[in-house]
Coordinates of C-alpha atoms in Angstrom, one line a residue:
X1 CA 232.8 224.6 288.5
X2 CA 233.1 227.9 286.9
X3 CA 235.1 227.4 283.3
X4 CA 238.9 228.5 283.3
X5 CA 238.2 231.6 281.7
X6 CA 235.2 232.8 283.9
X7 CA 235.6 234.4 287.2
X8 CA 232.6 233.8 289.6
X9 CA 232.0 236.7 292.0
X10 CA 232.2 234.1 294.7
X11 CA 235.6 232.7 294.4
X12 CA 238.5 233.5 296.6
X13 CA 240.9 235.6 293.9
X14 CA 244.9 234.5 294.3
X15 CA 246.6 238.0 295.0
X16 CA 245.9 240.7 297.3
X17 CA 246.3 244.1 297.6
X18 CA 249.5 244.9 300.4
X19 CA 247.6 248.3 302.7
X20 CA 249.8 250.9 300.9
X21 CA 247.1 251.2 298.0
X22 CA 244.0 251.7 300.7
X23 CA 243.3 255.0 302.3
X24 CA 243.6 255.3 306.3
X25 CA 241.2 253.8 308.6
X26 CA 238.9 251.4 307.9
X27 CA 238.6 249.9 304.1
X28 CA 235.4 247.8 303.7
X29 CA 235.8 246.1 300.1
X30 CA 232.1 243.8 299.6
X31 CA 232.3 239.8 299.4
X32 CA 235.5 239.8 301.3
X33 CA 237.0 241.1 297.8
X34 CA 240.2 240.9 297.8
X35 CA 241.6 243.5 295.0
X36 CA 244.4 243.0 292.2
X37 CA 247.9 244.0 292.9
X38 CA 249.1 243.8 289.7
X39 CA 251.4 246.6 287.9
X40 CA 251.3 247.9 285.1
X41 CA 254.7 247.2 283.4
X42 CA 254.4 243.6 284.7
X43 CA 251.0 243.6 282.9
X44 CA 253.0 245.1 279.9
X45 CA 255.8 242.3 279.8
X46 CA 253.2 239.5 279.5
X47 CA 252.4 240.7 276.0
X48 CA 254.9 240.0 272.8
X49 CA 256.2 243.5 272.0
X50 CA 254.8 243.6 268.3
X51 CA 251.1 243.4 269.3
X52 CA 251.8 246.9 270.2
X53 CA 252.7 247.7 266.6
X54 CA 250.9 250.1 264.8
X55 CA 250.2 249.8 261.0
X56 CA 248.3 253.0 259.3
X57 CA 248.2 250.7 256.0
X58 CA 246.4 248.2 257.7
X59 CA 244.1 250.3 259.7
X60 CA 243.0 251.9 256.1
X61 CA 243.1 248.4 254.6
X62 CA 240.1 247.7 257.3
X63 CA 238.7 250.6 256.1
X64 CA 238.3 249.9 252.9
X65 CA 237.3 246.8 253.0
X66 CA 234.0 247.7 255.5
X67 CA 233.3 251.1 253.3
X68 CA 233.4 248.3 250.5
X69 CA 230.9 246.1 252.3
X70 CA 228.7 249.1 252.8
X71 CA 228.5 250.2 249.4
X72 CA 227.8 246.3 248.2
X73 CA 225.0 246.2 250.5
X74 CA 223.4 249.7 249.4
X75 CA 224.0 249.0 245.7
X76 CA 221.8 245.8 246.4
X77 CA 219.1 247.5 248.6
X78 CA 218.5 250.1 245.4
X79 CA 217.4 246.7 243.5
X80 CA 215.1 245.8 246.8
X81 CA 211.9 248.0 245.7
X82 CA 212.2 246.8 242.1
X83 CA 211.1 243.0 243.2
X84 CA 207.9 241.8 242.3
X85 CA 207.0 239.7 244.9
X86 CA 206.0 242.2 248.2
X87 CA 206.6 239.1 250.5
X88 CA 210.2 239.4 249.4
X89 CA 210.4 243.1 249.3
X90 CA 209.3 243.0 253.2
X91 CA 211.7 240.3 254.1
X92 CA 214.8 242.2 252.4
X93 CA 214.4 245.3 254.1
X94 CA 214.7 244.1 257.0
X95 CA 218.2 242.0 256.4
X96 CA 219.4 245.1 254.7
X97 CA 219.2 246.8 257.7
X98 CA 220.7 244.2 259.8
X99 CA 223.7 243.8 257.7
X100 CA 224.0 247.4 257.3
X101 CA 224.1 248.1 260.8
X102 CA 226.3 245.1 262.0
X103 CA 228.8 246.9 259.3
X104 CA 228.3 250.8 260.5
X105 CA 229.1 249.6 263.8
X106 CA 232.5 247.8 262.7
X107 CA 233.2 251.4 260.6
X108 CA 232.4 253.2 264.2
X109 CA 234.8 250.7 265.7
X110 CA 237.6 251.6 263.5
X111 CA 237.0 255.2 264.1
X112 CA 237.2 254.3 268.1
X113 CA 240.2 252.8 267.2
X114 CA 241.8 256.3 265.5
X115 CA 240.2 258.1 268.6
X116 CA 242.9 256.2 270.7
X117 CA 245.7 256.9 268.1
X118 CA 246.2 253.3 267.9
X119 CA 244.8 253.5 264.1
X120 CA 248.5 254.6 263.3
X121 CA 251.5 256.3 264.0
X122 CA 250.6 259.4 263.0
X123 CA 248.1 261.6 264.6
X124 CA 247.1 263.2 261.4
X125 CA 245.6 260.2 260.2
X126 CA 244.0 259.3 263.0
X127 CA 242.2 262.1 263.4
X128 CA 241.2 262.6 259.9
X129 CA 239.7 259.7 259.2
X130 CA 238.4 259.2 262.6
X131 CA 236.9 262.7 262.4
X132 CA 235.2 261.3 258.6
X133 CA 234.4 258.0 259.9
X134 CA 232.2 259.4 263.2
X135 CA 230.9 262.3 261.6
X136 CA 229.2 259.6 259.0
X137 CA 227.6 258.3 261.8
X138 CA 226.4 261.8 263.7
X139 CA 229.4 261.3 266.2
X140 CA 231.3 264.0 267.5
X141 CA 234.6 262.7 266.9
X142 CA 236.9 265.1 268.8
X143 CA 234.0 265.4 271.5
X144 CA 233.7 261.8 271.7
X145 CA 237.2 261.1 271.8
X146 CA 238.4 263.5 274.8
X147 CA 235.9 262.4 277.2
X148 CA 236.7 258.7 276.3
X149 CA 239.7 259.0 277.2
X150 CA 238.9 260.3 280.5
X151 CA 236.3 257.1 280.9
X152 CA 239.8 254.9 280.3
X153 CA 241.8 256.8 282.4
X154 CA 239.0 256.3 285.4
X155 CA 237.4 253.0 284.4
X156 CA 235.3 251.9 287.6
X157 CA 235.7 254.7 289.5
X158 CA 232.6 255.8 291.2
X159 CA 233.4 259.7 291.1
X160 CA 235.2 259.9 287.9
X161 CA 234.4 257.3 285.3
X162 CA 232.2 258.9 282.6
X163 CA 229.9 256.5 281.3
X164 CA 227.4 253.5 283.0
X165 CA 228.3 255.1 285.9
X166 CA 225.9 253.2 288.8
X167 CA 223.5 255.5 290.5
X168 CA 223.9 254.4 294.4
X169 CA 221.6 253.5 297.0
X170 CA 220.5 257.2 298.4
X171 CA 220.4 258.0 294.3
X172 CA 217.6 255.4 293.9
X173 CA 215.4 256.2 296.7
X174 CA 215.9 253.5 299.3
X175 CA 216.5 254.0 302.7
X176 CA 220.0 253.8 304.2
X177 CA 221.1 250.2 304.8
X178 CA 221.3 248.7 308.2
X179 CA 224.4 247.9 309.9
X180 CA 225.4 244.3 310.3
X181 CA 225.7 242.3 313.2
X182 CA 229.5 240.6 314.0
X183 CA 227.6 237.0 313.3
X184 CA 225.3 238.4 310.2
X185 CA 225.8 237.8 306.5
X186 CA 225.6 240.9 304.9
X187 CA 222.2 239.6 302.9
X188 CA 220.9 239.0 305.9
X189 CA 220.8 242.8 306.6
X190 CA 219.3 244.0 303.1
X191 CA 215.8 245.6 304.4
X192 CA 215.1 247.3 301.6
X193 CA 215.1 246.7 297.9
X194 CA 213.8 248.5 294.2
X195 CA 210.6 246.9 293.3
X196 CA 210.7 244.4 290.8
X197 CA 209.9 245.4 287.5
X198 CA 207.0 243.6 285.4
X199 CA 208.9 241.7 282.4
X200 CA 207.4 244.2 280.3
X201 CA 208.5 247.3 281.8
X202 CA 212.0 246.0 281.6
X203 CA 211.5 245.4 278.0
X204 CA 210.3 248.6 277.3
X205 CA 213.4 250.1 278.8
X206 CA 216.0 247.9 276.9
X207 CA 214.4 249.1 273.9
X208 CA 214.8 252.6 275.0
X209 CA 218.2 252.4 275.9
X210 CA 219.2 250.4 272.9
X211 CA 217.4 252.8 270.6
X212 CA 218.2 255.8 272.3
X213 CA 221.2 255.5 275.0
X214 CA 224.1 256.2 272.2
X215 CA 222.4 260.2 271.3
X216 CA 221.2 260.3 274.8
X217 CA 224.9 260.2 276.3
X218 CA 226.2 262.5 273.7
X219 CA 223.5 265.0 273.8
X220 CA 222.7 265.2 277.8
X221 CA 225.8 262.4 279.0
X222 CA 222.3 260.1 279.9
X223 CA 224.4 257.2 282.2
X224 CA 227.3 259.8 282.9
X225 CA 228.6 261.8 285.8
X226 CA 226.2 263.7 287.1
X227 CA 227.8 267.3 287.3
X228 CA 224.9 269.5 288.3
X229 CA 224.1 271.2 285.1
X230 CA 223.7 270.1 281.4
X231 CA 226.0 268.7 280.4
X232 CA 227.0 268.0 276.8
X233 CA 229.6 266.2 273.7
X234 CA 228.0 269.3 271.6
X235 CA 228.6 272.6 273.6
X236 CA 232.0 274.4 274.5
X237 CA 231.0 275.1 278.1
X238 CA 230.2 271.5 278.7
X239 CA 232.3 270.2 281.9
X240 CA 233.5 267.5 280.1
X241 CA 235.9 269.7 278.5
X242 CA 238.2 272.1 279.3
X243 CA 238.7 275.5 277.5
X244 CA 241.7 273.9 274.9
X245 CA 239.2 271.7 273.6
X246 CA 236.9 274.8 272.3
X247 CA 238.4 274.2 268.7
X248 CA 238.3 270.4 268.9
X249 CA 234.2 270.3 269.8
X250 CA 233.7 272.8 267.3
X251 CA 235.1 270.9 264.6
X252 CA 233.1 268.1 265.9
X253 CA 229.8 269.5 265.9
X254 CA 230.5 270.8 262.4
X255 CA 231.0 267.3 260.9
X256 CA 227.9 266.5 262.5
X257 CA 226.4 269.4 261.0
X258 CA 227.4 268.0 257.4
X259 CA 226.1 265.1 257.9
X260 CA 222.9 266.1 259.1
X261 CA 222.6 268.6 255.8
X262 CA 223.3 266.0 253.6
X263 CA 220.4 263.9 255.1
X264 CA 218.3 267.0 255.0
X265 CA 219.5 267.7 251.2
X266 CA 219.2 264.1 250.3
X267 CA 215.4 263.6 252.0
X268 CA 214.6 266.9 249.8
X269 CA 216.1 265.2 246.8
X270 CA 214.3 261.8 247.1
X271 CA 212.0 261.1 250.2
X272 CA 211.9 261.0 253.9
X273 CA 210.9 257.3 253.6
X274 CA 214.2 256.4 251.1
X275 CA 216.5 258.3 253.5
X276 CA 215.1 256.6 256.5
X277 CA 214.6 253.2 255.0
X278 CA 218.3 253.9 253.7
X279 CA 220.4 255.4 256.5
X280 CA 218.0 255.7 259.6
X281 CA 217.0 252.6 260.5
X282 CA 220.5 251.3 259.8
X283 CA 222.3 253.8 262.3
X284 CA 219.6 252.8 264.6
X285 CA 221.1 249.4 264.4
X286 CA 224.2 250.8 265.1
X287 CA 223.0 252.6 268.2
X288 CA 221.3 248.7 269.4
X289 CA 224.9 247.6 268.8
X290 CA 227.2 249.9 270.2
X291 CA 225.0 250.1 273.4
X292 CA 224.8 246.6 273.8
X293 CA 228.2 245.7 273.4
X294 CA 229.5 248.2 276.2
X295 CA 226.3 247.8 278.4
X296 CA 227.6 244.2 278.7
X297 CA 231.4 245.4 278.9
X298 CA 231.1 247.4 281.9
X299 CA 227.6 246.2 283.8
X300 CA 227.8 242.7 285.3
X301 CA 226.7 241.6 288.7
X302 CA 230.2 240.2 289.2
X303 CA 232.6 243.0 288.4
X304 CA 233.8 245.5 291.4
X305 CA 233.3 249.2 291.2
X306 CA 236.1 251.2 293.4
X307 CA 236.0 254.4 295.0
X308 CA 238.9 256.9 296.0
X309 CA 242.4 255.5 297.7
X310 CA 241.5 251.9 296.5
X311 CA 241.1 252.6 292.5
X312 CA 244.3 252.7 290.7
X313 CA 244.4 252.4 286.6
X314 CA 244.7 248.7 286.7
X315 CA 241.8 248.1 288.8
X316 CA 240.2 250.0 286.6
X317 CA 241.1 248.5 283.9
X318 CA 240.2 245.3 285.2
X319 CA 236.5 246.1 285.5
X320 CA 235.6 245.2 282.3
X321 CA 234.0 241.8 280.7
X322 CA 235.1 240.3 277.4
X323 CA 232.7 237.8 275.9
X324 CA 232.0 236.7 272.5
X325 CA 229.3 237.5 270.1
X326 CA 230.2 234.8 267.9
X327 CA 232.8 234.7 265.4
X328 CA 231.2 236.2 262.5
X329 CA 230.1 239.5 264.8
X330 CA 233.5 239.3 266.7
X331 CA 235.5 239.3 262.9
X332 CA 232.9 241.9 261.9
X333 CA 233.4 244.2 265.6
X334 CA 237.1 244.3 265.2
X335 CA 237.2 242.5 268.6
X336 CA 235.6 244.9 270.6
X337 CA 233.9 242.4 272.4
X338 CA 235.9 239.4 273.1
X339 CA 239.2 241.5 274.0
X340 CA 238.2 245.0 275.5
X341 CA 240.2 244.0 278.8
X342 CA 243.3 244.5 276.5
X343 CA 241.7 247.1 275.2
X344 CA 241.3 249.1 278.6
X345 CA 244.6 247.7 279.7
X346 CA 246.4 249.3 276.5
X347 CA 244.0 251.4 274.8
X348 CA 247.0 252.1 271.8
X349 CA 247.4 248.7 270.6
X350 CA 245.1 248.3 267.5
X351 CA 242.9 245.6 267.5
X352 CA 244.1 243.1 265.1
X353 CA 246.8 242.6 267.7
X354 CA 244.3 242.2 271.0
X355 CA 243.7 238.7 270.7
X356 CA 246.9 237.6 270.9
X357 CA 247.4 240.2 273.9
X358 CA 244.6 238.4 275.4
X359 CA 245.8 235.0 275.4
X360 CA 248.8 236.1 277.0
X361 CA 246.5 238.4 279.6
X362 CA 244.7 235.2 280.8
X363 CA 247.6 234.0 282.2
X364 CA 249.0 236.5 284.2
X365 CA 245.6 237.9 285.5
X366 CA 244.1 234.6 286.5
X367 CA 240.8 234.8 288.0
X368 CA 241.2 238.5 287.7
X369 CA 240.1 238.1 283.9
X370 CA 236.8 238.2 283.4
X371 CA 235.3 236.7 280.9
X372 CA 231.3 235.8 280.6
X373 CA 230.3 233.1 278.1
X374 CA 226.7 233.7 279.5
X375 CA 224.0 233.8 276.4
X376 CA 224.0 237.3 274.9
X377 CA 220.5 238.3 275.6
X378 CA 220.5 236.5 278.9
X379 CA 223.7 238.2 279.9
X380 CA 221.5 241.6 279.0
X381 CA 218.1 240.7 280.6
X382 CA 220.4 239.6 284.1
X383 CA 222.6 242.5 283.8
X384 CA 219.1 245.2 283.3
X385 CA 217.5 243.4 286.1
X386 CA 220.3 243.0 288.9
X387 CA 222.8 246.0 288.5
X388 CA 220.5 248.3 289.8
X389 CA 222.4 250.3 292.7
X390 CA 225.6 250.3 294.4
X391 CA 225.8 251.3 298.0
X392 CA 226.7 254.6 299.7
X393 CA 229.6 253.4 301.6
X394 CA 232.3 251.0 300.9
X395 CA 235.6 250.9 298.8
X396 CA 234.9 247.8 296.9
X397 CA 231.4 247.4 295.8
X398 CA 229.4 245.6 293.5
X399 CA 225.9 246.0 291.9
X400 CA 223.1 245.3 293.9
X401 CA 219.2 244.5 292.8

């Protein structure tokens, strides 16, 4: 039996849809799925009104404390070359960079979390210290945060979600799928599937994407729409944006600019091998991280993807897993992790008020909450391996291998 908080793709869910939110004609949803009907303002009065109070004191008091934490850890890698003992030399390096990048990512979290003005009341501020927070960490900010938003505002739509966006079964190469029988299962039809990958090829491409997914969806939207041409967080003409962003992406790319002079200026000063052992290898940390974390959030065998006349914003919504990385990383995340259905439900309430959202979310959403207490790197390794496609046809569908 699945545990109360984990929704197995094979259950029978407790509400259904009424025909009003399905287009004319036939709707063919996959495993008999049968999708939410929930709304959003009863969604809404299932949550205490003050977790959706927002504190700018608090948000900079976060801040402080992880730009704190950062400069305690580089302050005590400076003394990591002056140890006598190599052995000890090699083995700090390498938790230095750990640390470093477990807190860079919590720093990008809080600038996620002024991307979706739910840093503070005021937009200034948001923007301001989002815009210095990001740019740190060679992020676009205002490019970043406009096509976001469109990723929350079409979360598991198959046409106009932005990111992890499953490529379908023409998109892979295999042939179209056979039509079932009245008396056949529908694995009974599957004729065709992607060869299995050796274990070590499918290594070799979670490195890859862990490494290099994060710049590669900024600089050519790698796992995004596909809209034809190159498409881009760092150019005005991208179709991401519209033409009232020109000012916004500018800005962006300029604080990316800066950042990318002062590593210039400060490799010139000292070394290539201080900046990297410094800053590089720590943001690449950050880039394992944050494409880990929402890799896992939004690619699972078990959660639905919809397409026209069937999505609406709570379905949406609701394609998303939470699961834990363990306190320490889940304290260190700013819950992320553990409560990004809240999250995609109500993208304005800061974090430090999700959990609380989420025990109240549980209970209105049932078996509709998904939540996967699955081992980290299994979760990943079953999530590489089996959400490979999605078909051509359908309303509801799910990941296929």
């Amino acid at each position: 039996m699945a545990p109360p908080n984990t929704i197995d793709a094979g259950l029978t869910h407790r509400r259904v849809a009424t025909s009003d939110a399905t287009p004319a004609g036939k709707v063919v949803y996959e495993r008999n799925y049968q999708v939410p009907d929930f709304t959003i303002k009863e969604i809404r009065d299932c949550i205490p009104a003050h977790c959706f109070d927002r504190s700018g004191v608090r948000g900079l008091c976060h801040v402080a404390i992880d730009l704190t934490y950062m400069s305690v850890l580089f302050l005590a890698a400076t003394q990591i070359d002056k140890l006598n003992n190599p052995l000890l030399r090699y083995l700090a390096w390498p938790v230095y960079w750990v640390l470093q990048g477990i807190v860079g990512t919590g720093i990008w979290v809080l600038a996620h979390e002024c991307g979706h003005q739910s840093f503070s009341t005021s937009k200034t501020l948001n923007n301001t210290v989002g815009w210095i927070l990001h740019s740190f960490l060679l992020v676009p900010y205002h490019s970043w945060r406009i096509s976001h938003s469109k990723h929350h505002k079409a979360t598991g739509h198959m046409t106009k979600d932005q990111v992890f966006v499953p490529k379908t079964r023409s998109q892979v190469g295999l042939p179209p799928k056979e039509p079932k029988a009245a008396d056949q299962e529908e694995e009974e039809v599957e004729t065709a599937h992607l060869d299995e990958e050796a274990p070590i090829v499918t290594l070799f491409w979670l490195v890859v994407q862990f490494l290099f997914g994060w710049p590669a969806y900024l600089i050519v939207n790698a796992s995004g729409q596909n809209y034809g041409r190159w498409t881009s967080h760092f150019h005005t003409w991208s179709p991401i944006f519209e033409p009232r962003n020109f000012v916004d992406v500018l800005l962006s790319d300029f604080g990316v600019l800066l950042t990318l002079g002062g590593i210039v200026y400060a490799s010139l000063q000292t070394s290539l091998l201080t900046v990297t052992k410094y800053y590089v290898i720590p943001y690449l940390f950050v880039n394992f991280w944050l494409v880990l974390i929402t890799f896992l959030q939004h690619t699972d065998p078990k959660m639905p993807h919809y397409r026209e006349g069937t999505w609406n914003f709570q379905r949406g919504a609701l394609c998303t897993v939470d699961r834990s990385f363990g306190k320490f990383l889940d304290h260190m995340f700013h819950g992320i992790a553990h409560t990004h259905v809240a999250h995609h439900l109500f993208s304005q309430m800061p974090f430090y008020h999700a959990e609380e959202a989420t025990y109240h979310l549980k209970k209105l959403l049932g078996q509709y909450y998904i939540y996967d207490d699955t081992p980290i790197a299994v979760a990943c390794w079953r999530s590489f391996r089996e959400c490979r496609f999605v078909e051509d046809e359908g309303d509801v569908i799910f990941f296929k291998k």
